[in-house]
Coordinates of C-alpha atoms in Angstrom, one line a residue:
Chain A
M1 CA 24.6 -46.2 10.5
S2 CA 23.8 -43.0 7.8
R3 CA 21.7 -43.6 3.8
R4 CA 22.1 -41.7 1.3
L5 CA 19.2 -40.7 -1.7
Q6 CA 19.6 -39.4 -4.7
G7 CA 17.5 -36.5 -5.5
R8 CA 17.6 -33.4 -8.2
A9 CA 19.4 -30.2 -7.0
V10 CA 16.3 -28.1 -7.5
V11 CA 18.2 -25.4 -5.9
P12 CA 22.1 -26.5 -5.8
G13 CA 23.3 -25.8 -2.2
R14 CA 25.0 -28.2 1.1
A15 CA 23.4 -27.4 4.4
E16 CA 22.2 -29.5 7.3
G17 CA 19.7 -29.9 10.0
V18 CA 16.9 -31.8 11.3
A19 CA 14.1 -33.1 9.8
L20 CA 10.7 -31.5 10.6
V21 CA 7.9 -33.6 8.4
C22 CA 5.1 -32.3 7.0
R23 CA 3.3 -34.7 4.4
Q24 CA 0.1 -32.1 3.8
P25 CA 0.8 -29.6 1.5
L26 CA 1.4 -26.3 2.8
S27 CA 1.2 -22.3 1.2
L28 CA 4.8 -20.7 2.4
W29 CA 2.8 -16.7 3.0
G30 CA -0.5 -17.5 4.7
G31 CA 1.2 -20.7 6.2
F32 CA 3.9 -19.7 6.9
N33 CA 5.4 -16.3 9.1
P34 CA 7.9 -15.1 7.4
R35 CA 9.1 -12.5 10.6
T36 CA 9.3 -16.2 13.7
G37 CA 9.8 -18.7 11.3
E38 CA 7.2 -19.9 12.2
I39 CA 4.3 -22.9 10.5
V40 CA 0.3 -21.1 11.1
D41 CA -1.5 -23.2 9.1
R42 CA -4.3 -23.8 11.8
R43 CA -5.6 -26.2 9.7
H44 CA -1.7 -27.8 9.4
E45 CA -0.1 -31.0 10.8
Q46 CA 2.7 -29.5 12.0
S47 CA 0.9 -25.5 12.5
G48 CA 3.0 -24.0 16.0
Q49 CA 6.5 -25.6 14.3
V50 CA 9.3 -23.5 14.0
A51 CA 11.0 -24.0 9.9
T52 CA 14.0 -21.5 11.6
G53 CA 17.5 -24.3 10.7
R54 CA 15.0 -27.4 10.2
V55 CA 15.3 -29.8 7.0
L56 CA 11.9 -28.7 6.0
V57 CA 10.5 -32.3 3.9
L58 CA 7.4 -31.0 2.2
P59 CA 5.5 -33.1 -0.1
R60 CA 5.0 -29.4 -2.4
T61 CA 4.0 -26.2 -1.3
K62 CA -0.2 -25.5 -2.4
G63 CA -2.6 -22.1 -2.4
S64 CA -1.1 -18.8 -2.1
S65 CA 2.3 -17.3 -5.1
T66 CA 3.9 -15.2 -2.6
G67 CA 4.6 -18.4 -1.0
S68 CA 8.1 -17.0 -2.6
A69 CA 7.7 -13.3 -1.2
C70 CA 7.8 -15.3 1.9
L71 CA 11.2 -17.7 1.3
L72 CA 12.8 -14.7 0.0
E73 CA 11.8 -12.5 3.3
S74 CA 12.2 -15.4 5.6
I75 CA 16.2 -16.1 4.3
R76 CA 17.6 -13.0 4.5
S77 CA 15.7 -12.9 8.0
G78 CA 17.9 -15.4 9.0
T79 CA 14.1 -17.5 10.0
A80 CA 14.4 -19.7 7.2
P81 CA 14.4 -23.6 6.4
A82 CA 18.6 -25.1 6.2
A83 CA 17.0 -26.5 3.3
I84 CA 13.4 -27.8 1.4
I85 CA 13.3 -31.4 0.4
T86 CA 10.0 -31.6 -1.6
A87 CA 8.8 -34.7 -3.6
E88 CA 8.4 -33.1 -6.6
V89 CA 10.3 -29.5 -8.0
D90 CA 9.2 -26.7 -6.5
A91 CA 8.9 -23.8 -8.1
I92 CA 7.4 -21.4 -5.6
V93 CA 10.5 -22.8 -3.3
A94 CA 12.5 -21.9 -6.2
L95 CA 11.6 -19.3 -7.3
G96 CA 12.5 -17.2 -3.7
S97 CA 15.7 -19.2 -3.5
I98 CA 16.7 -18.7 -6.3
V99 CA 15.7 -14.6 -5.8
A100 CA 17.7 -14.9 -2.5
D101 CA 20.5 -15.9 -4.3
E102 CA 20.3 -12.8 -6.9
L103 CA 19.9 -10.5 -4.1
Y104 CA 21.8 -11.6 -1.3
G105 CA 24.6 -13.9 -2.5
R106 CA 22.4 -16.8 -0.3
C107 CA 19.7 -19.3 -0.9
V108 CA 18.1 -22.4 0.9
P109 CA 19.6 -25.5 -1.0
A110 CA 16.5 -27.5 -2.4
V111 CA 16.6 -30.7 -3.9
A112 CA 13.6 -32.9 -5.4
L113 CA 13.2 -35.9 -4.6
D114 CA 10.3 -39.3 -5.5
A115 CA 7.9 -40.7 -3.9
E116 CA 9.5 -43.3 -2.3
A117 CA 12.9 -42.2 -1.0
F118 CA 10.6 -38.9 -0.2
A119 CA 8.6 -41.5 2.4
S120 CA 11.6 -42.9 3.9
L121 CA 12.4 -39.2 5.7
R122 CA 11.1 -39.5 9.6
D123 CA 10.4 -35.8 12.2
G124 CA 13.8 -35.5 13.9
D125 CA 16.0 -37.4 11.1
V126 CA 19.3 -35.9 10.9
I127 CA 20.0 -34.0 6.8
A128 CA 22.8 -33.3 5.3
V129 CA 22.0 -32.2 1.0
A130 CA 24.8 -31.3 -0.8
P131 CA 24.7 -29.7 -4.0
D132 CA 25.2 -32.5 -6.3
G133 CA 21.1 -33.6 -4.8
T134 CA 22.4 -36.0 -2.5
V135 CA 20.6 -36.6 0.1
T136 CA 22.2 -38.3 3.6
I137 CA 20.0 -39.2 7.2
G138 CA 22.7 -39.6 9.5
E139 CA 21.6 -41.2 12.8
P140 CA 19.2 -38.8 15.6
P141 CA 20.5 -36.7 18.4
C142 CA 21.0 -38.9 21.5
Chain B
M1 CA 25.9 -14.1 -9.0
S2 CA 24.6 -16.2 -12.3
S3 CA 27.1 -15.8 -13.9
D4 CA 28.9 -19.0 -12.0
I5 CA 26.2 -21.0 -13.2
A6 CA 26.1 -22.8 -16.1
M7 CA 22.6 -22.7 -17.0
T8 CA 21.1 -25.5 -19.7
V9 CA 18.5 -24.1 -21.3
R10 CA 18.6 -22.7 -24.5
L11 CA 18.4 -19.2 -25.0
S12 CA 18.1 -16.5 -27.9
Q13 CA 20.4 -14.0 -28.8
R14 CA 18.1 -10.7 -26.9
D15 CA 17.6 -14.0 -23.4
E16 CA 21.6 -13.7 -23.7
E17 CA 22.5 -10.2 -24.4
M18 CA 19.9 -9.4 -21.2
L19 CA 21.9 -11.9 -19.1
A20 CA 24.6 -10.0 -20.5
G21 CA 23.7 -6.9 -19.2
R22 CA 23.0 -5.3 -22.2
H23 CA 20.3 -4.3 -22.1
G24 CA 20.7 -2.2 -18.3
A25 CA 20.5 -3.8 -15.2
G26 CA 17.7 -5.3 -14.3
A27 CA 17.1 -6.6 -17.1
R28 CA 20.2 -8.4 -16.5
L29 CA 19.0 -9.4 -12.8
A30 CA 14.7 -10.6 -14.8
M31 CA 16.7 -12.8 -17.9
S32 CA 18.9 -14.6 -15.0
V33 CA 15.2 -15.4 -12.7
V34 CA 14.2 -16.6 -15.6
A35 CA 16.9 -18.6 -16.9
R36 CA 17.7 -19.6 -13.3
M37 CA 13.6 -21.1 -12.9
A38 CA 14.0 -22.9 -16.6
D39 CA 17.3 -24.5 -15.7
A40 CA 15.4 -25.1 -11.9
C41 CA 12.1 -26.8 -14.0
G42 CA 14.0 -28.9 -16.0
A43 CA 13.0 -26.3 -19.0
D44 CA 14.7 -27.1 -22.5
E45 CA 13.5 -23.6 -23.8
L46 CA 11.9 -19.8 -22.8
M47 CA 8.6 -18.3 -24.9
D48 CA 7.3 -15.2 -25.0
I49 CA 4.2 -13.8 -23.2
T50 CA 2.6 -10.8 -24.0
A51 CA 0.6 -9.6 -21.1
A52 CA 1.3 -9.8 -17.8
H53 CA 0.3 -8.8 -14.3
I54 CA 2.6 -9.1 -11.2
D55 CA 0.9 -9.9 -7.3
G56 CA 4.6 -9.2 -5.9
C57 CA 3.7 -6.3 -5.1
G58 CA 1.4 -7.3 -2.8
L59 CA 3.5 -8.1 -0.1
L60 CA 5.6 -5.1 1.9
S61 CA 8.7 -7.1 3.0
D62 CA 12.0 -5.0 3.1
A63 CA 13.2 -8.3 0.2
G64 CA 9.9 -7.6 -2.2
L65 CA 10.7 -3.9 -1.7
E66 CA 14.8 -4.9 -1.7
F67 CA 13.8 -6.0 -4.8
A68 CA 11.5 -4.0 -6.4
E69 CA 14.0 -0.9 -5.9
T70 CA 17.2 -3.1 -7.5
L71 CA 14.7 -3.7 -10.3
A72 CA 13.7 0.0 -11.1
A73 CA 17.2 1.4 -9.9
G74 CA 18.6 -0.3 -13.5
G75 CA 16.4 0.1 -15.9
A76 CA 14.6 -2.7 -15.9
R77 CA 10.8 -2.6 -17.5
A78 CA 8.2 -3.9 -18.7
R79 CA 8.4 -5.0 -22.5
V80 CA 4.0 -6.4 -22.4
P81 CA 0.7 -4.3 -21.2
T82 CA 1.4 -5.3 -17.2
T83 CA -1.4 -5.0 -14.0
L84 CA -0.4 -4.7 -10.8
N85 CA -2.8 -7.0 -8.1
M86 CA -3.6 -5.0 -4.8
G87 CA -0.8 -3.1 -3.1
P88 CA 0.3 -3.0 0.6
L89 CA -1.6 0.4 1.6
D90 CA -5.2 2.1 0.6
L91 CA -3.2 4.7 -2.1
Q92 CA -6.0 7.8 -1.3
H93 CA -7.0 6.7 1.5
W94 CA -4.3 5.1 3.7
R95 CA -5.0 7.8 6.9
D96 CA -8.5 7.6 7.2
W97 CA -7.4 4.2 8.9
S98 CA -5.0 3.5 11.3
I99 CA -2.0 2.9 9.3
D100 CA 1.6 4.0 11.2
E101 CA 3.8 6.0 8.2
A102 CA 6.5 4.4 8.7
F103 CA 4.8 1.3 6.4
A104 CA 3.1 3.9 4.3
A105 CA 6.1 4.9 3.5
K106 CA 7.9 1.9 2.4
A107 CA 4.5 0.6 0.7
I108 CA 4.0 4.1 -1.0
R109 CA 7.3 3.2 -2.4
Q110 CA 6.9 -0.1 -3.6
G111 CA 4.7 1.0 -5.4
K112 CA 6.9 3.4 -6.6
A113 CA 8.8 1.2 -8.0
Y114 CA 6.4 -0.7 -10.0
A115 CA 4.6 2.5 -11.3
D116 CA 8.5 3.6 -12.4
M117 CA 8.5 -0.1 -14.4
G118 CA 5.8 0.5 -16.5
C119 CA 3.3 -1.4 -15.3
V120 CA -0.8 0.2 -15.6
P121 CA -1.6 0.7 -11.2
T122 CA -4.4 -1.3 -11.4
W123 CA -3.3 -2.5 -7.7
T124 CA -6.3 -5.2 -7.3
C125 CA -6.0 -9.2 -7.3
A126 CA -9.5 -9.2 -10.1
P127 CA -8.4 -8.2 -12.8
Y128 CA -10.0 -10.8 -14.9
Q129 CA -13.4 -8.0 -14.5
G130 CA -11.1 -4.6 -15.0
Y131 CA -9.0 -3.4 -17.6
L132 CA -6.8 -5.2 -19.8
T133 CA -8.3 -8.5 -19.0
P134 CA -6.6 -11.4 -21.6
R135 CA -8.0 -13.4 -24.0
F136 CA -8.6 -17.5 -24.8
G137 CA -5.5 -18.6 -25.5
Q138 CA -3.5 -16.0 -24.7
Q139 CA 0.2 -16.9 -23.1
I140 CA 0.4 -14.5 -20.5
A141 CA 3.1 -15.3 -16.6
W142 CA 0.4 -13.7 -13.6
G143 CA 0.9 -14.1 -10.4
E144 CA -1.9 -14.1 -7.7
S145 CA -3.2 -17.5 -7.5
N146 CA -7.7 -17.2 -7.5
A147 CA -6.4 -14.8 -11.0
V148 CA -4.8 -18.0 -11.9
V149 CA -7.3 -20.2 -11.8
Y150 CA -9.2 -17.5 -12.9
A151 CA -7.4 -16.6 -16.3
N152 CA -7.2 -21.1 -17.2
S153 CA -9.9 -21.7 -16.1
V154 CA -12.4 -19.7 -17.1
L155 CA -11.3 -17.0 -20.3
G156 CA -9.4 -19.6 -21.2
A157 CA -5.6 -17.6 -21.4
R158 CA -2.1 -19.5 -20.7
T159 CA -0.5 -18.8 -17.7
N160 CA 1.7 -21.1 -14.9
R161 CA 1.3 -20.0 -10.9
Y162 CA 3.5 -18.0 -11.8
G163 CA 5.1 -16.9 -7.8
D164 CA 6.2 -13.4 -6.3
Y165 CA 9.2 -11.9 -8.2
M166 CA 9.1 -14.0 -11.2
D167 CA 5.9 -12.1 -12.7
I168 CA 8.1 -9.1 -12.9
C169 CA 11.0 -11.1 -14.1
A170 CA 8.7 -12.5 -16.8
A171 CA 7.2 -8.6 -17.7
V172 CA 10.7 -7.5 -18.2
T173 CA 11.9 -10.1 -20.2
G174 CA 7.9 -10.5 -22.6
R175 CA 10.1 -14.8 -21.4
V176 CA 9.1 -17.3 -19.6
P177 CA 9.8 -21.0 -19.5
R178 CA 8.2 -22.9 -22.0
L179 CA 6.6 -25.7 -19.6
G180 CA 3.3 -26.7 -17.9
L181 CA 0.0 -25.0 -18.8
H182 CA 1.3 -23.3 -21.4
L183 CA 1.7 -25.9 -23.3
D184 CA -1.7 -27.9 -24.8
E185 CA -0.5 -31.2 -23.5
N186 CA -0.6 -29.8 -19.8
R187 CA -3.8 -28.4 -19.5
R188 CA -5.9 -32.1 -20.2
G189 CA -8.4 -32.8 -17.4
Q190 CA -7.0 -35.7 -15.4
V191 CA -9.4 -36.2 -11.8
L192 CA -13.0 -36.5 -12.5
V193 CA -15.5 -34.8 -9.9
R194 CA -18.9 -35.7 -10.7
L195 CA -22.0 -33.9 -8.6
R196 CA -24.2 -36.6 -7.8
G197 CA -27.4 -35.6 -5.8
F198 CA -27.4 -31.6 -5.9
G199 CA -30.9 -30.3 -7.1
S200 CA -31.2 -27.1 -8.8
G201 CA -31.3 -25.3 -5.0
D202 CA -28.8 -25.6 -4.4
F203 CA -26.5 -24.7 -7.8
D204 CA -29.3 -20.8 -5.9
R205 CA -26.8 -20.7 -3.6
E206 CA -24.2 -18.8 -3.5
T207 CA -21.6 -21.0 -1.1
F208 CA -22.6 -23.9 -3.2
Y209 CA -19.6 -22.5 -4.8
P210 CA -16.8 -21.1 -2.7
A211 CA -17.5 -24.6 -0.3
L212 CA -17.1 -26.7 -4.0
G213 CA -13.5 -25.3 -4.2
H214 CA -12.1 -25.8 -0.8
L215 CA -13.4 -29.1 -1.4
L216 CA -11.5 -28.8 -4.6
G217 CA -7.7 -28.5 -3.9
P218 CA -7.3 -31.6 -1.6
L219 CA -9.8 -33.8 -4.2
A220 CA -6.8 -32.5 -7.4
G221 CA -3.9 -32.3 -5.9
E222 CA -1.2 -31.5 -8.3
K223 CA -3.1 -32.7 -10.8
V224 CA -6.3 -30.5 -13.5
P225 CA -9.8 -31.4 -12.2
V226 CA -12.8 -31.9 -14.7
I227 CA -16.3 -30.9 -12.9
E228 CA -19.2 -32.6 -13.9
G229 CA -22.6 -31.8 -13.2
L230 CA -22.5 -28.1 -12.8
P231 CA -25.3 -26.1 -14.7
P232 CA -24.7 -24.1 -17.4
V233 CA -24.4 -20.9 -16.8
V234 CA -22.6 -19.9 -13.3
S235 CA -21.9 -16.6 -13.4
D236 CA -18.7 -14.9 -12.7
D237 CA -18.1 -14.2 -9.6
R238 CA -19.7 -17.8 -8.8
L239 CA -16.5 -18.9 -10.5
K240 CA -14.3 -17.0 -9.3
A241 CA -15.2 -18.0 -5.7
L242 CA -14.8 -21.9 -6.6
G243 CA -11.3 -21.1 -7.8
A244 CA -10.2 -18.8 -5.2
A245 CA -11.3 -21.0 -3.2
A246 CA -9.4 -24.0 -5.0
A247 CA -6.2 -22.2 -5.1
S248 CA -6.3 -21.1 -0.7
S249 CA -6.5 -25.0 -0.6
G250 CA -4.7 -26.2 -2.8
S251 CA -2.1 -26.1 -6.2
V252 CA -5.4 -25.4 -8.6
A253 CA -4.1 -23.0 -11.4
L254 CA -6.4 -24.6 -13.6
F255 CA -9.7 -26.6 -14.3
H256 CA -12.5 -27.8 -16.2
A257 CA -16.0 -27.7 -16.0
V258 CA -18.2 -29.3 -18.8
G259 CA -20.7 -27.3 -20.2
L260 CA -19.4 -23.8 -18.6
T261 CA -16.0 -23.7 -19.1
P262 CA -14.0 -23.6 -22.7
E263 CA -11.6 -25.5 -23.3
A264 CA -15.0 -28.3 -22.1
P265 CA -17.2 -27.8 -24.1
T266 CA -17.8 -31.7 -23.7
L267 CA -16.4 -34.6 -20.6
Q268 CA -14.2 -35.9 -23.5
A269 CA -12.9 -32.5 -24.7
A270 CA -12.1 -31.7 -21.2
L271 CA -9.9 -34.8 -21.5
H272 CA -8.6 -34.6 -24.6
G273 CA -10.5 -38.2 -25.6
R274 CA -8.1 -40.2 -22.7
A275 CA -9.2 -41.8 -19.7
A276 CA -9.3 -40.1 -16.2
E277 CA -7.4 -41.0 -14.4
R278 CA -8.9 -41.1 -11.0
T279 CA -12.4 -40.5 -10.9
V280 CA -14.8 -39.2 -7.7
D281 CA -17.4 -38.2 -6.9
V282 CA -19.5 -35.8 -4.8
A283 CA -22.7 -36.1 -2.8
P284 CA -24.4 -32.9 -0.4
A285 CA -22.7 -34.1 2.6
D286 CA -19.0 -34.0 1.3
L287 CA -20.3 -30.2 -0.2
A288 CA -21.6 -30.4 4.1
A289 CA -18.4 -31.4 6.5
A290 CA -16.3 -28.5 3.6
W291 CA -18.7 -25.7 3.7
A292 CA -18.3 -26.4 8.1
D293 CA -14.4 -26.3 7.6
L294 CA -15.0 -23.4 6.9
S295 CA -15.6 -21.9 10.1
T296 CA -13.9 -21.8 13.5
A297 CA -16.2 -19.5 14.6
G298 CA -19.6 -21.3 15.8
E299 CA -23.5 -20.1 15.2
D300 CA -24.6 -17.0 17.1
D301 CA -21.6 -17.0 18.6
D302 CA -20.3 -12.4 18.9
L303 CA -19.3 -10.8 15.6
D304 CA -17.4 -7.4 16.0
A305 CA -17.2 -7.3 11.7
V306 CA -17.5 -8.7 8.3
L307 CA -15.2 -9.1 5.3
L308 CA -16.0 -9.0 1.8
G309 CA -14.4 -8.5 -1.4
C310 CA -12.0 -11.5 -1.6
P311 CA -10.7 -11.7 -4.2
H312 CA -12.3 -7.8 -5.0
F313 CA -16.1 -7.5 -5.2
S314 CA -17.0 -6.3 -8.6
F315 CA -19.1 -4.5 -9.3
A316 CA -22.0 -7.3 -9.5
E317 CA -21.3 -8.1 -5.9
F318 CA -21.8 -3.8 -5.2
R319 CA -24.9 -4.7 -6.1
E320 CA -25.7 -7.4 -4.2
L321 CA -25.0 -6.5 -1.2
A322 CA -27.2 -3.1 -1.9
E323 CA -30.1 -4.6 -2.8
H324 CA -28.9 -7.0 0.8
I325 CA -28.7 -4.0 3.2
A326 CA -31.6 -2.7 1.3
R327 CA -33.6 -5.6 1.7
A328 CA -32.8 -6.2 5.5
G329 CA -33.5 -2.6 6.2
G330 CA -31.0 -1.2 9.6
K331 CA -28.1 -0.7 10.3
A332 CA -24.6 -2.4 10.4
R333 CA -23.6 -3.4 14.1
A334 CA -20.5 -4.6 13.4
D335 CA -17.5 -4.3 11.1
V336 CA -17.9 -4.3 7.9
I337 CA -14.9 -3.6 6.0
V338 CA -16.1 -3.9 1.6
I339 CA -12.0 -3.9 -0.1
S340 CA -12.4 -3.5 -3.9
S341 CA -10.9 -1.4 -7.3
T342 CA -10.8 2.0 -7.9
Q343 CA -12.2 0.2 -11.1
S344 CA -14.9 -1.4 -9.3
W345 CA -15.5 1.1 -6.8
A346 CA -16.4 3.8 -9.2
L347 CA -18.7 2.6 -11.4
A348 CA -20.3 1.3 -7.9
Q349 CA -21.1 5.0 -7.0
R350 CA -22.4 6.0 -10.1
A351 CA -25.5 3.6 -9.7
G352 CA -24.9 5.1 -6.6
F353 CA -24.5 1.5 -4.3
D354 CA -22.3 3.7 -1.7
R355 CA -25.0 5.6 -0.2
V356 CA -27.0 2.7 0.4
L357 CA -23.1 1.2 1.9
A358 CA -22.3 3.9 3.8
E359 CA -25.8 4.4 6.1
F360 CA -25.7 0.8 6.5
G361 CA -22.0 1.8 7.8
A362 CA -20.6 -0.5 5.7
R363 CA -16.0 0.9 5.3
V364 CA -14.3 0.3 1.3
T365 CA -11.5 0.6 0.9
L366 CA -9.2 0.0 -2.2
D367 CA -6.5 -1.5 -4.1
T368 CA -5.9 -3.5 -1.1
C369 CA -6.8 -6.3 2.1
M370 CA -6.7 -6.9 4.5
F371 CA -4.0 -9.8 5.2
H372 CA -1.6 -6.7 3.6
T373 CA -2.2 -4.2 5.5
P374 CA -3.9 -3.6 8.4
M375 CA -7.1 -3.5 8.8
L376 CA -8.5 -4.9 12.0
G377 CA -8.3 -3.0 15.6
G378 CA -7.6 -5.2 18.2
E379 CA -10.4 -5.4 20.0
V380 CA -11.7 -7.9 16.7
R381 CA -12.1 -11.7 17.7
T382 CA -13.9 -12.8 15.7
V383 CA -14.8 -12.5 11.8
M384 CA -17.2 -13.0 9.3
T385 CA -17.2 -13.3 4.8
N386 CA -18.2 -14.9 2.3
S387 CA -15.5 -16.4 1.2
G388 CA -13.4 -19.1 0.6
K389 CA -10.2 -17.9 0.6
C390 CA -10.5 -15.4 3.2
A391 CA -12.1 -18.2 5.1
Y392 CA -9.4 -20.4 4.5
Y393 CA -6.5 -18.1 6.2
A394 CA -8.3 -15.5 8.6
P395 CA -7.6 -18.5 10.8
G396 CA -3.8 -18.5 10.2
E397 CA -2.8 -15.2 8.7
L398 CA -5.4 -12.6 10.9
N399 CA -5.6 -14.9 13.9
R400 CA -8.7 -14.3 14.3
K401 CA -12.3 -16.9 14.8
V402 CA -14.0 -16.9 11.1
A403 CA -17.5 -17.8 10.2
F404 CA -18.3 -18.3 6.4
G405 CA -21.3 -17.9 4.9
S406 CA -23.7 -16.0 2.3
L407 CA -24.0 -12.5 1.6
A408 CA -27.3 -11.9 2.8
D409 CA -26.5 -14.6 5.9
C410 CA -23.8 -11.6 6.3
V411 CA -25.8 -8.7 6.9
R412 CA -28.2 -10.5 9.1
S413 CA -24.9 -10.7 10.8
A414 CA -23.7 -8.0 11.3
M415 CA -26.6 -6.4 11.9
L416 CA -27.5 -8.6 14.6
G417 CA -23.6 -8.5 16.0
R418 CA -23.7 -12.1 16.2
V419 CA -23.5 -15.5 13.5
R420 CA -26.7 -16.4 12.2
R421 CA -26.8 -18.0 8.8
E422 CA -29.5 -19.1 7.5
E423 CA -28.2 -20.4 3.9
Q424 CA -27.2 -24.4 5.4
P425 CA -25.8 -26.5 2.6

């Protein structure tokens, strides 16, 4: 049984992956290593987790304005999340992804959900995002 | 790519020309990013900015270098006065540090690309203490989180927290999406933070300000905080430390301090005559917790290096450091690294502080910072800093243990080679 949520396609695209859910905001510079895809903010709940290929569920980014550069570099080097779902439109995420699209013709799809829909996502959910901003949650793998 | 994408933002005739490539490939790329960001963030139209500060020149990454060189090769030029944040390299003295030649070569290429685009080579993360300081009310496009919060809060200039590469696109096009902190209504204070139970002795303590900033980040969330209860005179450097910490632990891009910052002559003015959405009282115990949270190293731990100048040391901070050194009278056992801009350092040299620092054993490096250039040897396990921002990022980004303390305690601890803090919250 799957369920669907309607979000706003901030950077439209199609992707699928296993959710890595953060309840706390994260700085993508200083909190995320674009060479390894690891969350390296040692104060963060998901410190040590690798976001590569996951659907990164993040209320919003915080901290450094270099976050967009780290997202761009991770897209270039193949360590980026498959998609990023936020609880509000996040300009740092949108920017890193849009510049990657302009420069390399590939991006990380970004979707913004409302607070209630965002809160319903769970770590390990199998999530697909569609270009119209639809988020589909499938059964987690056994 | 952009030609495939239907945009909803209203563009001016000149915007359209840029997007069509009539001002060159670089301007086309920059305008495409600005217009797509306007769509992504829900802006109806673009607006003019009259100055920019570039953060995208700081991190050295292959993608960042390719982006800068693509723009520059496409003939992109900054249309407004544009300063540069620190870069990945001390451009004049990098050979004094154990910097990899290949890294240096790429960093020099990146710097050249931004210079070719007509940017002013300020190379500092404290552009508000140097050249081309913005005016009150000026619409600007700044990157670098600490510079953004300072420009909005202390100067009363207007910028959003622009991410890397949006800053240079805004400089090249002279345009940004019309939204956020550029507009009056979004500068209203929303969360009231009342300082309760503090005495004047607390406000005199240097670490009060970065600790308050560290606390403020998560407290404010995405809202504009109003601080009530600070004294009417607080130095630029202390407000800089407060803002830098708040923009690290959180996303603060604008704060008001009643009776202190220019858009907050009164609480009513800061709240635009409305009620606060939320009120939070901060007591000395909260400050003490924030102070403690900024350290991962403990009292009496062996200390390998002291890191100062995050954000870049000002002239006044060099003077304070020289005074602490003179008072302490001795030499450092730990490494002492001070980062600054060529502008502040030139003044410090003219005042003779360079000799005091050299005798103490402090090394000064310009144009860059410890987070962007490899500066620390492998033997360095524990660092100490008076910066809330540096303390926040050091464990993850430098992979070192960190102790947070006042400048005087940094000097004292450097001499002992051990963490020793007399200034406690």
